[in-house]
CSV table of C-alpha atoms and ligand atoms in Angstrom, one decimal:
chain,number,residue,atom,x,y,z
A,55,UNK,CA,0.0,0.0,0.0
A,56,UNK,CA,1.2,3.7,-0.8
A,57,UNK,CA,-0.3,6.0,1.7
A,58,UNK,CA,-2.7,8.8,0.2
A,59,UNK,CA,-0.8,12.5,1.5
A,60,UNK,CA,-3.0,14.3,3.8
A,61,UNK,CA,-1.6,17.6,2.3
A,62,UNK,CA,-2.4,20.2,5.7
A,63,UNK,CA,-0.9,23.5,3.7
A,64,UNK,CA,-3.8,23.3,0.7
A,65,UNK,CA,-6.4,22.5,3.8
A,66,UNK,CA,-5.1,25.4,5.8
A,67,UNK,CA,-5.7,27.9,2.4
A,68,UNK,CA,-9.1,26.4,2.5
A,69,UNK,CA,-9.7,27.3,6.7
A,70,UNK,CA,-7.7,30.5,5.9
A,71,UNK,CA,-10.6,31.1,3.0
A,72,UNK,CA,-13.3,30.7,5.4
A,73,UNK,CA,-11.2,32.7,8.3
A,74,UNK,CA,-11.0,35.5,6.1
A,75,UNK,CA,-14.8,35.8,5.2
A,76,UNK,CA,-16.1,35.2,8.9
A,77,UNK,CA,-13.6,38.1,9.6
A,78,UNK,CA,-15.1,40.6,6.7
A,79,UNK,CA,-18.8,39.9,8.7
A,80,UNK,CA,-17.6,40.4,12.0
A,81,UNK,CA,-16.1,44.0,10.8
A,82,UNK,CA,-18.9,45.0,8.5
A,83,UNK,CA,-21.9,44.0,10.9
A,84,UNK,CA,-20.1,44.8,14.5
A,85,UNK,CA,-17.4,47.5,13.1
A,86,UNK,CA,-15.0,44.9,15.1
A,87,UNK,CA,-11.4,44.0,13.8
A,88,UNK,CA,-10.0,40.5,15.0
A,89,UNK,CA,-6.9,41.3,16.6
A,90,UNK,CA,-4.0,39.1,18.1
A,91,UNK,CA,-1.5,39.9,20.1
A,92,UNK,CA,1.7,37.5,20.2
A,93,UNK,CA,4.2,37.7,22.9
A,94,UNK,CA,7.5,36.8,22.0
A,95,UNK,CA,10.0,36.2,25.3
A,96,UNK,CA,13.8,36.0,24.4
A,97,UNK,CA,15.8,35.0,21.0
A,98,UNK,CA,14.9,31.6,20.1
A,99,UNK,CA,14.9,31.2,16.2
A,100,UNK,CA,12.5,28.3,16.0
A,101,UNK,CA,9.9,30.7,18.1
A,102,UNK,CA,10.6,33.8,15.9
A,103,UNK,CA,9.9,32.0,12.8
A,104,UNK,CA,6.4,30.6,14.4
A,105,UNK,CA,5.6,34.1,15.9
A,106,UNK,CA,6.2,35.4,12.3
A,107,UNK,CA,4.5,32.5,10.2
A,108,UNK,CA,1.1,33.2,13.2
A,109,UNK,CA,1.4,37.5,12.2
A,110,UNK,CA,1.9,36.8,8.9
A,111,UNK,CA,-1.4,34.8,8.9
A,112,UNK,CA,-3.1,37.1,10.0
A,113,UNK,CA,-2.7,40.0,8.1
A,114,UNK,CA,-3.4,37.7,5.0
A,115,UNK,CA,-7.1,37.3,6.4
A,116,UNK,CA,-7.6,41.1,7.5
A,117,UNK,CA,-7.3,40.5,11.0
A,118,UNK,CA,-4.9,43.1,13.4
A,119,UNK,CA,-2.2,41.9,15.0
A,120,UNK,CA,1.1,42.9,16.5
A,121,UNK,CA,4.5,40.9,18.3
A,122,UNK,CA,5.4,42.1,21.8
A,123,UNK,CA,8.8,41.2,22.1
A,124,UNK,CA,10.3,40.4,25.6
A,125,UNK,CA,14.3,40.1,26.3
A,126,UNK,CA,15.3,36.6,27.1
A,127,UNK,CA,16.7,38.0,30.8
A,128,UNK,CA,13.1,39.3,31.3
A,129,UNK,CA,11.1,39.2,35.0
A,130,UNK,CA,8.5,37.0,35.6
A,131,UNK,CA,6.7,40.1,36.9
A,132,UNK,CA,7.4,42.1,34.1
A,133,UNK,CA,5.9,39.2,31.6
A,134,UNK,CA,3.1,39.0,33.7
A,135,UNK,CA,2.3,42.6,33.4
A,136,UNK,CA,2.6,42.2,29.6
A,137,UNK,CA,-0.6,39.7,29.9
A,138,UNK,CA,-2.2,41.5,31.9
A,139,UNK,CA,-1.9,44.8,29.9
A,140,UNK,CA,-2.9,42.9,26.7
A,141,UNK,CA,-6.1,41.5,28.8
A,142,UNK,CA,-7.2,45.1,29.3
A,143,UNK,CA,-6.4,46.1,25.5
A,144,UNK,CA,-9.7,45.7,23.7
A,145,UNK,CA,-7.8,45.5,20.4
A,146,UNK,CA,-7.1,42.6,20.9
A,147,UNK,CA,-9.0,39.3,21.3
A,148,UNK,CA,-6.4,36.7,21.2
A,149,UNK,CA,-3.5,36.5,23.4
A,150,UNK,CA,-1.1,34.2,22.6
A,151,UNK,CA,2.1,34.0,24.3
A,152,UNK,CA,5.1,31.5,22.4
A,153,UNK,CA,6.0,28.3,24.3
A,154,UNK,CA,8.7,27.4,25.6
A,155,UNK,CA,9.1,30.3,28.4
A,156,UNK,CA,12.8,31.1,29.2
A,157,UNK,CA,13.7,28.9,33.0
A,158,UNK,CA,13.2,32.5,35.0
A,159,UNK,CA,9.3,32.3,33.8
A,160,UNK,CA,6.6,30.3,35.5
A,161,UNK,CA,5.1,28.8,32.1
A,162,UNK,CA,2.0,28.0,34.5
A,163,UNK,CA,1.2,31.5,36.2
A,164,UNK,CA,2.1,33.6,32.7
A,165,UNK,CA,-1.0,30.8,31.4
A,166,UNK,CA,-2.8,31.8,34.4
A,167,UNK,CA,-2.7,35.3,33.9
A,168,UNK,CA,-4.2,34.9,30.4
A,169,UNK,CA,-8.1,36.3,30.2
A,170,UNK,CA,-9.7,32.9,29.7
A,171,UNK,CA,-11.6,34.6,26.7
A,172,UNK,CA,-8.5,35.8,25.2
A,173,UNK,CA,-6.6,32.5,25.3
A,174,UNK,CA,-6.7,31.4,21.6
A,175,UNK,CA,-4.3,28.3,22.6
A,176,UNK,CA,-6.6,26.6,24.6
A,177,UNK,CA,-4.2,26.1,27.6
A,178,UNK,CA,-5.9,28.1,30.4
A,179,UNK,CA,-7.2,25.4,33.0
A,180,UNK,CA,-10.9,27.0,32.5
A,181,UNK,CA,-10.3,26.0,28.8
A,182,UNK,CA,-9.3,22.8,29.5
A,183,UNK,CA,-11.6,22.1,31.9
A,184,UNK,CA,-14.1,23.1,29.5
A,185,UNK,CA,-12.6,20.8,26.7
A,186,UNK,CA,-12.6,18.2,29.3
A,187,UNK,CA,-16.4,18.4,29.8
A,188,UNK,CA,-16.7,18.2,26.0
A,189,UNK,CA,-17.9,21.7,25.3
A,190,UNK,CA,-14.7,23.3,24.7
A,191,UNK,CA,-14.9,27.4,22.9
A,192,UNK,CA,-11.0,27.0,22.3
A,193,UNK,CA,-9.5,23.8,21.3
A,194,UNK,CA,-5.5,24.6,20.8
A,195,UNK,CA,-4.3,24.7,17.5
A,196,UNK,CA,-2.7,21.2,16.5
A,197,UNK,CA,-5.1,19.2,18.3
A,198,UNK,CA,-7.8,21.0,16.2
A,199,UNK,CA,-6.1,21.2,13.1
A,200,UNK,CA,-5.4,17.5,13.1
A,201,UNK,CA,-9.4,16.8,13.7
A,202,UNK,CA,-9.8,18.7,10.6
A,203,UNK,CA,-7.2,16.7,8.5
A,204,UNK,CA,-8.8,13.4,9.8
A,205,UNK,CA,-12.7,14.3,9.2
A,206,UNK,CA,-12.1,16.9,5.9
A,207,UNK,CA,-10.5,14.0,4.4
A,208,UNK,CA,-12.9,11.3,4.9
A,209,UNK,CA,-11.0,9.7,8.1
A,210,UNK,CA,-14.3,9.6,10.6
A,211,UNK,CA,-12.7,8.7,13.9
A,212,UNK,CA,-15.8,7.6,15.0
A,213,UNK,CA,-15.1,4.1,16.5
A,214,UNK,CA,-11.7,4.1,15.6
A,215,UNK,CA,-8.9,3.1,17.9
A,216,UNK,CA,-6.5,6.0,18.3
A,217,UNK,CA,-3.2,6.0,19.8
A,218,UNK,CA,-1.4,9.3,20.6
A,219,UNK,CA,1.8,9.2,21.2
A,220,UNK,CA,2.9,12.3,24.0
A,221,UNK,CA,0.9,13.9,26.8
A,222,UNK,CA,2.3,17.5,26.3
A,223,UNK,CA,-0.3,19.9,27.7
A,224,UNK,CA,-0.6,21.3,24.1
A,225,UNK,CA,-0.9,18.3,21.9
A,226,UNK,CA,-1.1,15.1,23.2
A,227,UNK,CA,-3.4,15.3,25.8
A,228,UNK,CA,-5.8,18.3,24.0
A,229,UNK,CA,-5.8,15.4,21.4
A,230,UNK,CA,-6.7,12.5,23.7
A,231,UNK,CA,-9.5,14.3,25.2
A,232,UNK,CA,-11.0,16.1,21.6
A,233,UNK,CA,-10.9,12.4,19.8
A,234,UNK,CA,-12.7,10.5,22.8
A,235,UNK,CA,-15.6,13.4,23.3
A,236,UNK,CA,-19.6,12.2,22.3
A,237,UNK,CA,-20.4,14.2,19.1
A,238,UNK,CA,-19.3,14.8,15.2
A,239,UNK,CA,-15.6,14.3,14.5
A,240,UNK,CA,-14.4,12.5,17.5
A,241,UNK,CA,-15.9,9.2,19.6
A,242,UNK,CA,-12.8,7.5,19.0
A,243,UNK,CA,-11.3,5.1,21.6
A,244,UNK,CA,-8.4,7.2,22.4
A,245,UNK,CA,-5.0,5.3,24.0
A,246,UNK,CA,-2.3,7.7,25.1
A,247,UNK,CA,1.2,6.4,24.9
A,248,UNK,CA,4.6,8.2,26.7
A,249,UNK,CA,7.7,8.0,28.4
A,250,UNK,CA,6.4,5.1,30.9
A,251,UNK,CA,4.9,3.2,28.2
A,252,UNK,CA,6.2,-0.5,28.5
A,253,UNK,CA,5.1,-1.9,25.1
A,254,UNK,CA,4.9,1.0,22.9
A,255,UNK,CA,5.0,-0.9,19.6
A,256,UNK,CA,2.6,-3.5,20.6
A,257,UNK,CA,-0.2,-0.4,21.4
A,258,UNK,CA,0.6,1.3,18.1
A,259,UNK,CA,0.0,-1.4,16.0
A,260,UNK,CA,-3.5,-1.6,16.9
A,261,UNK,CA,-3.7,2.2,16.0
A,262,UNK,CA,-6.5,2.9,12.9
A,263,UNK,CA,-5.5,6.2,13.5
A,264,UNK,CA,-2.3,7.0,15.1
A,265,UNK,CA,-0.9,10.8,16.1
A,266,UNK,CA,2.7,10.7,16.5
A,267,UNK,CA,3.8,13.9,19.0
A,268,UNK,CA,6.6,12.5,20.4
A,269,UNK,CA,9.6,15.3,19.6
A,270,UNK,CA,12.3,12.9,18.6
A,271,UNK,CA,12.9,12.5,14.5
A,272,UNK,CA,12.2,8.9,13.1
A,273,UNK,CA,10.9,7.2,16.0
A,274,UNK,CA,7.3,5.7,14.8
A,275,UNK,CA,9.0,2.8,12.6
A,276,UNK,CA,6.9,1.2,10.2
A,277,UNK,CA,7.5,-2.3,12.3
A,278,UNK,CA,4.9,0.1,14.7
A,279,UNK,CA,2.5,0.6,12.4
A,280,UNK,CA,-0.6,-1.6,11.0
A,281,UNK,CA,-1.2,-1.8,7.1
A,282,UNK,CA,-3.8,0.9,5.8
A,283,UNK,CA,-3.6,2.8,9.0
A,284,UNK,CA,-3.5,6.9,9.0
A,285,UNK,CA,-0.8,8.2,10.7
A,286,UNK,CA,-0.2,11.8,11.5
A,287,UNK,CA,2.9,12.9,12.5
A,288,UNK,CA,3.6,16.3,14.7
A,289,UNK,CA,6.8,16.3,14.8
A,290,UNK,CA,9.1,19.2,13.4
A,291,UNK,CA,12.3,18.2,14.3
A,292,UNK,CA,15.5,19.8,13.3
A,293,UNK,CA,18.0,17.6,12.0
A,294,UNK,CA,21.8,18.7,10.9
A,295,UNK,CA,22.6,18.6,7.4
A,296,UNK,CA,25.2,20.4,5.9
A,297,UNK,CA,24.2,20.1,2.5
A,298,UNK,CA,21.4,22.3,3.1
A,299,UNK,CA,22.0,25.8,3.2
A,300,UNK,CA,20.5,26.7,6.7
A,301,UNK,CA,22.8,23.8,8.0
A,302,UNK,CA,19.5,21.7,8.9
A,303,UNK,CA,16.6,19.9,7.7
A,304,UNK,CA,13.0,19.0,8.9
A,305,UNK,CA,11.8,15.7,10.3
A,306,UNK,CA,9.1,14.0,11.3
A,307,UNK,CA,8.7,12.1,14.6
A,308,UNK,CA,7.1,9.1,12.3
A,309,UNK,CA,10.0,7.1,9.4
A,310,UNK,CA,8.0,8.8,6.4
A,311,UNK,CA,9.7,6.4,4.0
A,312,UNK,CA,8.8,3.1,4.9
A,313,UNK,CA,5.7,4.0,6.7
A,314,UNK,CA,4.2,5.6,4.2
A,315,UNK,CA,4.2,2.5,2.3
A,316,UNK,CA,2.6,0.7,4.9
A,317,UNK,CA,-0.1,3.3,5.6
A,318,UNK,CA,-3.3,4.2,4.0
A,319,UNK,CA,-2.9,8.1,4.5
A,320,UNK,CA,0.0,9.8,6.1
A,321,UNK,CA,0.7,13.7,6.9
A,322,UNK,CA,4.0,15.3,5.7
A,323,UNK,CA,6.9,17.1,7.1
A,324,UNK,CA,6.8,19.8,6.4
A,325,UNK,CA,3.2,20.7,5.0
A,326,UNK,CA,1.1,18.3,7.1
A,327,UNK,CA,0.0,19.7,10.8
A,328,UNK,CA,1.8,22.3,11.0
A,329,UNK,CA,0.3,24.9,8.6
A,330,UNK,CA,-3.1,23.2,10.3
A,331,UNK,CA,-2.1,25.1,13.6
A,332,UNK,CA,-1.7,28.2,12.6
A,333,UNK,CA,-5.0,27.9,10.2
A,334,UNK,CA,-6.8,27.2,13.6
A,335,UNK,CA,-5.3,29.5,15.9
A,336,UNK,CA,-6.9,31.8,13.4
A,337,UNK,CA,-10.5,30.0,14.3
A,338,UNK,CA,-9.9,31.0,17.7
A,339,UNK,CA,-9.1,34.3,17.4
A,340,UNK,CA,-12.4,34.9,15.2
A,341,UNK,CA,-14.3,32.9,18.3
A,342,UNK,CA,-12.7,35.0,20.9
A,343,UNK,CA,-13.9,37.9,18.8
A,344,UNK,CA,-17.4,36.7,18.8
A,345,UNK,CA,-17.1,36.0,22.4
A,346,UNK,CA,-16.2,39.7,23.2
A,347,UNK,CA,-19.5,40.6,21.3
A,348,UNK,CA,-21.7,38.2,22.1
A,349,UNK,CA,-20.1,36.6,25.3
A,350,UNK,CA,-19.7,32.6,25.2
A,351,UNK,CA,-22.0,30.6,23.7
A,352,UNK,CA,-24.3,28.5,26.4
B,490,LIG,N1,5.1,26.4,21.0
B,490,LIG,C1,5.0,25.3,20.2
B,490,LIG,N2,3.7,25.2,19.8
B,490,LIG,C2,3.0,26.2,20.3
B,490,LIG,C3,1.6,26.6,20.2
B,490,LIG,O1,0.8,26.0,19.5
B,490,LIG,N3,1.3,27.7,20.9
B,490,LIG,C4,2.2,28.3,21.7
B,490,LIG,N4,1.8,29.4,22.4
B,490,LIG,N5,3.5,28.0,21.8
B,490,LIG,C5,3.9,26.9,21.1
């Protein structure tokens, strides 16, 4: 079997389509502008690149948005008062602030700090909590974008045994819960594999659907894999190579090669999830918009 490419960066232009016209109502019925702020803490390229790739978006679908950039020495106090400035700033409904933090920054009380209606990521614990219960408003971005791969391209996880490989607070569990709610693109039986799993090979072959978020390149072999499954793979690892101008190349956490010959559908790297997070970060920010007209929905 030759796996079918799920290709996330021509499903993204489509969600970026639809993005752009929910934002064109919102400003001609409410005289409202989507805004996003993003706040950038310290120097690290990977993070500049997604902060840019996330502002670029948005200006491409007539939203506002702007970067506050933090030095990597910065307070804990004076990131905090960043958030809380940007709560207070009605130009903008979306707050998102890049992960990882720099060590002197307590990830947890910066996420805290965050207006719950303003947090496009989904990572607030009223969020989660709210995703938990199955009625979430903001679903982060990869979790969500992967639903959309799976059900946009005829993958139904209804029924389906899924194993997700990770428990990061922003994918793999996010994932885990959205994939085993009741309702329309999820009711899955949802497995979550990680660093204490004993038999990880054994649990992913009985994957239909398997999400690889793991964070090491190459490690979903195909030996790991069942024929005609659909695997998507998260990973954006950087990997030296000095035939390559920028001294590195992209990779997968999932052996594209050989799995994809074994799969029935497979995501790229790059051009699979990735473009699919930033596509729905934009969702978010059009929902947080509608929440500061309309309030949540019941
Ligand atoms: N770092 C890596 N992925 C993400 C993401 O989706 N959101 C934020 N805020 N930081 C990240």
């Amino acid at each position: 079997m030759t796996a079918n490419i799920l290709d996330g960066k021509a499903l993204a232009e489509t969600i970026r389509a639809e993005v752009a016209t929910g934002v064109a109502e919102i400003k001609e019925k409410h005289g409202v502008t989507p805004g996003l702020a993003a706040v950038l803490v310290g120097d690290d390229p990977a993070s500049a690149i997604y902060v840019r790739n996330k502002r670029r978006a948005c200006d491409e679908v007539g939203m506002f948005s702007e970067t506050f950039e933090l030095p990597a020495d910065a307070a804990q106090d004076h990131v905090l008062k960043c958030v809380q400035d940007l709560n207070k700033d009605s130009r903008f409904h979306g707050i998102l602030v890049q992960l990882p933090l720099p060590p002197q920054v307590d990830e947890r009380s910066i996420i805290e700090a965050i207006d719950p209606n303003k947090d496009v990521d989904g990572i607030h614990p009223f969020n989660v909590g709210k995703l938990v219960q199955g009625r979430p408003d903001f679903v982060p971005g990869t979790p969500a974008g992967i639903q959309q791969i799976l059900v946009r391209n005829g993958h139904d996880p209804a029924g389906a045994n899924v194993v997700v490989c990770g428990r990061s607070d922003i994918v793999g569990k996010p994932m885990a819960l959205l994939l085993m709610q009741r309702g329309a693109g999820a009711n899955a039986t949802v497995t979550v594999c990680h660093t204490g799993t004993k038999n990880m090979a054994e649990i992913t072959r009985e994957a239909d659907i398997l999400v690889a978020a793991i964070g090491k390149a190459n490690v979903i072999t195909a030996d790991m894999v069942k024929e005609g499954a659909v695997v998507i793979d998260v990973g954006i690892n950087r990997v030296d190579d000095e035939t390559r101008k920028r001294g590195y190349r992209l990779e997968g956490d999932v052996d594209f090669g050989p799995v994809s010959e074994k799969a029935a559908a497979i995501t790229p790297v790059p051009g699979g999830v990735g473009p699919m997070t930033i596509a729905m970060l934009l969702v978010n920010t059009v929902t947080a918009a509608r929440i500061s007209i309309h309030g949540r929905p019941s």
